[in-house]
Short mmCIF file of C-alpha atoms and ligand atoms in Angstrom, two decimals:
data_model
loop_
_atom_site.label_atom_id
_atom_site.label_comp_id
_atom_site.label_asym_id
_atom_site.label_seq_id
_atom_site.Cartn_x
_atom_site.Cartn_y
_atom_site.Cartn_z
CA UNK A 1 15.10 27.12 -14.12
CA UNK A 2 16.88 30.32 -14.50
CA UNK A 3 20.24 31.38 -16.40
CA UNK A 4 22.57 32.91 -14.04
CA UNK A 5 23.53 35.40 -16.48
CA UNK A 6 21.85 36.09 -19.84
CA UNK A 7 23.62 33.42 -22.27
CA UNK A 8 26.09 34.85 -25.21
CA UNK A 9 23.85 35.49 -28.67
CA UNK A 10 25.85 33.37 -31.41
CA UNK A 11 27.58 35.83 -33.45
CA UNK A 12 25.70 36.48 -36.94
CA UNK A 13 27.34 36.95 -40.75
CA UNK A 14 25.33 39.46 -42.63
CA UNK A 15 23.78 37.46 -46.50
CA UNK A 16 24.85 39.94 -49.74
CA UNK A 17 21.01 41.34 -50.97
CA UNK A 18 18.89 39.63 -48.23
CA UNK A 19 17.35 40.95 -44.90
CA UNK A 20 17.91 37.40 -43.35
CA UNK A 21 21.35 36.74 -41.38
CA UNK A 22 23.56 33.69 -40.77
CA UNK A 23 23.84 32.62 -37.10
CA UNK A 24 26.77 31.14 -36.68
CA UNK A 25 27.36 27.58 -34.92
CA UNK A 26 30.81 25.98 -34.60
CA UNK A 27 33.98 27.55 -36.84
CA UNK A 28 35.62 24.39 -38.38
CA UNK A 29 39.12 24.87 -40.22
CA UNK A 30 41.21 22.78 -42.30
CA UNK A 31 44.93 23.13 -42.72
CA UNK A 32 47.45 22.20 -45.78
CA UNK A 33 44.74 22.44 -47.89
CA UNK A 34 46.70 24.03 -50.77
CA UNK A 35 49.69 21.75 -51.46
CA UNK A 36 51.93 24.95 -52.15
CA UNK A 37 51.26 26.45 -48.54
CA UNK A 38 51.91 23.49 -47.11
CA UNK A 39 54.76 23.38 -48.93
CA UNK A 40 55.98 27.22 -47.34
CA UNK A 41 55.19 25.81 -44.25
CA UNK A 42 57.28 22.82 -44.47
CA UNK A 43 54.71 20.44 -44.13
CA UNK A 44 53.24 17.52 -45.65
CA UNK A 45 50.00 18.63 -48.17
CA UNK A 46 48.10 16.33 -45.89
CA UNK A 47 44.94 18.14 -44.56
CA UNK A 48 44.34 18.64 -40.82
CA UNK A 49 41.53 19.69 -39.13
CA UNK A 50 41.03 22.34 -35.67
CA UNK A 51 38.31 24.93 -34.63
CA UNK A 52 37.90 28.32 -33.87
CA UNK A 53 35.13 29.51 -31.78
CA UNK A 54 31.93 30.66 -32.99
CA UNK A 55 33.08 34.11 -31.22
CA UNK A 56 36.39 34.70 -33.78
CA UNK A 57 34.03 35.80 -35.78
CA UNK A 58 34.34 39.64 -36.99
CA UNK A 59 33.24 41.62 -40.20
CA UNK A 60 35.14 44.48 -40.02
CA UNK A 61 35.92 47.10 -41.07
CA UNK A 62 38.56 47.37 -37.47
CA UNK A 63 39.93 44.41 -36.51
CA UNK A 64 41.90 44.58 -33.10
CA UNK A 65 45.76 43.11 -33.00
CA UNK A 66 45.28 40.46 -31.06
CA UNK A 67 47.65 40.00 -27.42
CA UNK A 68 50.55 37.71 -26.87
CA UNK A 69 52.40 37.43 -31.01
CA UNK A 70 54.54 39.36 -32.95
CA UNK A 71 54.11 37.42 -35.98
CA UNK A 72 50.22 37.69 -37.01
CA UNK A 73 49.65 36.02 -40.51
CA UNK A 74 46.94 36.73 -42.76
CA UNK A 75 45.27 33.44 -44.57
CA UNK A 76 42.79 34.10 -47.00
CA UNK A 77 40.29 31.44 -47.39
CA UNK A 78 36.67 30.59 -48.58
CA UNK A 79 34.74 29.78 -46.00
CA UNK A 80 31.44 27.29 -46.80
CA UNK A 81 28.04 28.01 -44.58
CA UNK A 82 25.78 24.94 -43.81
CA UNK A 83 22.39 24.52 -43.65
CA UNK A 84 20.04 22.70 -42.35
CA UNK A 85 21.40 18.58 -43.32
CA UNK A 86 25.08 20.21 -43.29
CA UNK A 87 24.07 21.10 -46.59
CA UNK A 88 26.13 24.18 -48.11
CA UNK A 89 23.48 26.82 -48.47
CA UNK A 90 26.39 30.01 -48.96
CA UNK A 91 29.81 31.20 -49.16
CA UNK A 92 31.90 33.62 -48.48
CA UNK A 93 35.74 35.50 -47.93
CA UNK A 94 37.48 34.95 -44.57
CA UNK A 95 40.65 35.47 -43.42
CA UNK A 96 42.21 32.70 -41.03
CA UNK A 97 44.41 34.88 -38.63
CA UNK A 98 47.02 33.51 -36.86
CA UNK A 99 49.44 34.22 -34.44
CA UNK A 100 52.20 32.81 -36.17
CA UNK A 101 54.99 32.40 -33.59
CA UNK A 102 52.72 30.40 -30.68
CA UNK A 103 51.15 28.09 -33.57
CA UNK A 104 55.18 27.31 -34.24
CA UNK A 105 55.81 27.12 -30.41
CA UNK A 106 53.08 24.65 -29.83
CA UNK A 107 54.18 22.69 -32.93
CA UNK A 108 57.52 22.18 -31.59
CA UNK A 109 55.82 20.71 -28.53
CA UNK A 110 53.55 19.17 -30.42
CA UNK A 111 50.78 20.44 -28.61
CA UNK A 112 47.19 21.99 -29.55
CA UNK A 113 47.23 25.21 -32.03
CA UNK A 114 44.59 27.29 -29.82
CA UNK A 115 46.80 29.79 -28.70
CA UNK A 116 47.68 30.72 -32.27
CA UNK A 117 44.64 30.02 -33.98
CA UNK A 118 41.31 30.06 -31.68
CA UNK A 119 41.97 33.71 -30.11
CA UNK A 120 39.07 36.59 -30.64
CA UNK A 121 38.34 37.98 -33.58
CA UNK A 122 40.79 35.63 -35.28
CA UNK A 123 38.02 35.01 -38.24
CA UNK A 124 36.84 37.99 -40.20
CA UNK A 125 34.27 36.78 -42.62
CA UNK A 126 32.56 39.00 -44.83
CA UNK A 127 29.52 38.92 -46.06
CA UNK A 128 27.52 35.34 -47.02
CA UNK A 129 26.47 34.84 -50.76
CA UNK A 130 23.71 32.78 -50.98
CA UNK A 131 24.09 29.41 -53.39
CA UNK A 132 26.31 26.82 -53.79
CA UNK A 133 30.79 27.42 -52.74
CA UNK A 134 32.31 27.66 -55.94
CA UNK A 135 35.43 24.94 -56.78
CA UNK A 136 36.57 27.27 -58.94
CA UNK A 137 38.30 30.97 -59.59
CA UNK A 138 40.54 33.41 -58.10
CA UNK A 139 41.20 33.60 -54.08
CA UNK A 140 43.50 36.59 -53.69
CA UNK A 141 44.44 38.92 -50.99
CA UNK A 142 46.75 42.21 -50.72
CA UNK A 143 47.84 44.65 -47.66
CA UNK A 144 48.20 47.87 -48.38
CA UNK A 145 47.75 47.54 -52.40
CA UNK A 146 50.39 44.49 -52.68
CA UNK A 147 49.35 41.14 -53.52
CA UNK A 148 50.97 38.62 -51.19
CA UNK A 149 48.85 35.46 -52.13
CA UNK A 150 47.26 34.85 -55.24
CA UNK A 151 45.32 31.21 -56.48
CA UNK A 152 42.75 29.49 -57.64
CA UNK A 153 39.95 27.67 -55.89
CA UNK A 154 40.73 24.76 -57.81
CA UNK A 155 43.93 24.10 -56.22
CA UNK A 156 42.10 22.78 -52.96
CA UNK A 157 43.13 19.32 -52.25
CA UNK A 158 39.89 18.70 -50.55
CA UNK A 159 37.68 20.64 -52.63
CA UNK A 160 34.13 21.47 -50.63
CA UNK A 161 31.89 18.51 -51.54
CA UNK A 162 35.27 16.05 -50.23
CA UNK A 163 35.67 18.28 -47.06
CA UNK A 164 32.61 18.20 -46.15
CA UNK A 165 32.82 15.05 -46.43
CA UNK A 166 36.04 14.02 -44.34
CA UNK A 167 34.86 16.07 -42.02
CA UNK A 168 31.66 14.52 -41.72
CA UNK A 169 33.56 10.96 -40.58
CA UNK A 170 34.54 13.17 -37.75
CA UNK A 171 31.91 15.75 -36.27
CA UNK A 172 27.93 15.59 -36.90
CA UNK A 173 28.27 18.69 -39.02
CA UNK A 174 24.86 21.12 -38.65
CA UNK A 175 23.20 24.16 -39.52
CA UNK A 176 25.39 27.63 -38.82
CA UNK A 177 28.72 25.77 -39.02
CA UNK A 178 31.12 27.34 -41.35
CA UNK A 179 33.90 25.83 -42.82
CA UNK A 180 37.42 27.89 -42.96
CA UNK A 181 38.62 25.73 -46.91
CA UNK A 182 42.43 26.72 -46.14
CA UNK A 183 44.87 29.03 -47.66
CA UNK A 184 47.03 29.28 -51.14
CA UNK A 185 50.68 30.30 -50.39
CA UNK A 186 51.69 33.49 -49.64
CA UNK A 187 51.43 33.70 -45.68
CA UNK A 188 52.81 36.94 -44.17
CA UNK A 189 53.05 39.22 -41.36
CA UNK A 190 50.72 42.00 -40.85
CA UNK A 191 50.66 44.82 -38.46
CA UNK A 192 48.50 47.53 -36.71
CA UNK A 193 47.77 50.09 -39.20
CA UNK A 194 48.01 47.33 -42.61
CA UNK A 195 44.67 47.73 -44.45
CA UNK A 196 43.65 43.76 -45.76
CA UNK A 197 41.62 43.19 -49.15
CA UNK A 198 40.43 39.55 -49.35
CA UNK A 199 38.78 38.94 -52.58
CA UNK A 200 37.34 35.34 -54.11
CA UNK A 201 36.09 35.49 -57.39
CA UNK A 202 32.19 35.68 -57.56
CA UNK A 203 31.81 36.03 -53.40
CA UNK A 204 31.76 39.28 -51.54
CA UNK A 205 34.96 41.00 -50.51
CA UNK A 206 36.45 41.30 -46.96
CA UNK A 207 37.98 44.48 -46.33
CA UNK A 208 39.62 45.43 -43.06
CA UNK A 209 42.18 47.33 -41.06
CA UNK A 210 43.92 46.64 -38.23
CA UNK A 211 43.86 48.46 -35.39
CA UNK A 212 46.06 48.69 -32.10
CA UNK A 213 48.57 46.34 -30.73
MN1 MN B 301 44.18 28.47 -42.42
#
């Protein structure tokens, strides 16, 4: 049989000092993962789980504003790259956007978060280090020069061994999922024109800008 149309390559996350690349799979995400965002966000530090598609993805250095909000938030988080056996096999620094005003819109109707979560190019990710996700160190991130959030991987409620694991009760978890870890406190609005600086203590740093609106 024939495709009707050539299918869509799975978006790929450059690996810091190797040739190879990371295809990418399925985006899982966890929410209220830091008990003192969940706490800005008036909610319960009792994880959750959604998705972005694998085509969020984006590494910068542009990354468009996105349609429809005038409230996107930035969210640094680690994200965790599986392997073959949903094994961890790197890490890196992604930012979670999200269109702040639809994800409250579709709370108050308590109905799904895709419109404010799962939109494109809602999940720069910079590059993949190679080796085990640390549970441990800085997770920072600043626009334009000023810190808005500032913690410490330690702080996870699920840290990434117990993730993975409620995840896995869930999903069959494979090779080229990532895994967004959640977001320390500090949530703000950005706009076209703000210059991001993720940063994770021993990972690669995500820098980007965003463009349009
Ligand atoms: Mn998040």
């Amino acid at each position: 049989m024939t495709d009707l149309f050539p299918p869509r390559r799975a978006p790929r996350l450059p690996i810091a000092g190797d040739s190879r690349v990371f295809p990418v799979n399925r985006i899982f995400c966890i929410g209220r993962n830091y008990a003192d965002h969940a706490a800005e966000m008036g909610a319960a530090p009792e994880p959750i789980f959604f998705m972005k598609p694998a085509h969020s993805i984006i590494t910068g250095p542009s990354v468009p504003y996105p349609p429809q909000t005038s409230d996107l938030h930035h969210e640094v988080e680690m994200v965790l790259a599986l392997g073959p056996g949903a094994e961890v096999v790197a890490a890196g620094t992604g930012v979670d956007l999200t269109r702040r005003d639809l994800q409250g819109q579709m709370k108050e109707k308590r109905a799904p978060w895709e419109i404010g979560k799962a939109f494109t190019a809602s999940a720069p990710v910079g590059a993949l280090r190679l080796g085990p996700a640390p549970s441990v160190g800085s997770i920072s991130l600043s626009v334009n020069g000023n810190t808005r959030q500032s913690g410490d991987l330690n702080q996870m409620i699920l840290p990434p061994a117990e993730l993975i694991q409620a995840l896995s009760r869930y999903f069959d978890l494979a090779e080229g999922d990532l895994i967004f870890s959640g977001t320390p406190a500090g949530v703000a609005a950005i706009a076209p024109g703000d210059t991001v600086e993720a940063r994770i203590a021993g990972l690669s740093d995500l820098d980007f800008t965003l463009t349009g609106a």
